[in-house]
Amino acid sequence: TAVGLNSLLNNTTGEENTAVGSYALTSNTTAGANTALGLRSLYTNTTGAANVAVGWDALYANTTGTFNTAIGREALQQNTTANNNTAVGYAALEENTTGTPNTAIGYDSLTANTTGGYNVGLGDRALYANTTGGYNTAVGSQSLYSNTTQSNLTAVGYQALSANTSGDNQTAVGFEALENTTTGGSNTAVGYQSMKANTTGANNTAVGRLSLDANTTGGYNTAIGGQALGGNTEGNYNTAVGFYAGY
């Protein structure tokens, strides 16, 4: 089915394709089972099959990639050969070329990703700057916003780990948890603003509201309980268990 100027223009043997919109699937030759709705959606696709593109320039550059879903203007726009990606939202996974499989839901989520794989970004601008980092999970607006190449990160909550640039193997769960961490690695923060001020401190564990919230460069600390070790800034190898413990 082709509706629109030059939609499915070059199709030869491809079957079960649907193109609605000017230049939708215009380069398709033999690929089948594609759905393109919107101006220039799946424009460059030739042999990539079983793709869904809904929105202006969605999956525009895709050539041989298969089983991709792009819903939203410029979603997965630069994808060429990558498979099994899902992008929902304006510019979600826009720059992705060969990274696979990724899931991005939200405005500008994973928009800069190029070759990073196994990432999940849920929320507007989640994992926004990520390019080659893999195996990351960001749930919440601007979570893991600044991460580019680091891997094995989990951030759940508004701006959780939003400043992280080079710290690996971190987990932040809670509103602004580990928000300012840039290069500190192997930290775990669970709770509202837990380890919020941390920048380069590494190997810390904080569980509880505002636990280790003032820590900046201290490492190897364990704080369990609301505001536990709340006054610590640079101290190392401390353990505090209980509400206000070690404050």
Short mmCIF file of C-alpha atoms in Angstrom, two decimals, residues 173-177 190-196 208-211 213:
data_model
loop_
_atom_site.label_atom_id
_atom_site.label_comp_id
_atom_site.label_asym_id
_atom_site.label_seq_id
_atom_site.Cartn_x
_atom_site.Cartn_y
_atom_site.Cartn_z
CA VAL A 173 17.69 5.01 42.95
CA GLY A 174 15.76 8.06 44.09
CA PHE A 175 15.14 11.72 43.32
CA GLU A 176 18.54 13.34 42.55
CA ALA A 177 20.43 10.37 43.94
CA VAL A 190 19.19 4.52 47.35
CA GLY A 191 16.87 7.22 48.64
CA TYR A 192 15.83 10.82 48.15
CA GLN A 193 18.96 12.91 47.39
CA SER A 194 21.14 10.10 48.64
CA MET A 195 24.79 11.02 47.88
CA LYS A 196 23.52 14.08 46.01
CA GLY A 208 18.12 6.06 53.11
CA ARG A 209 16.80 9.57 52.61
CA LEU A 210 19.69 12.09 52.47
CA SER A 211 22.20 9.43 53.42
CA ASP A 213 24.16 13.57 50.99
#
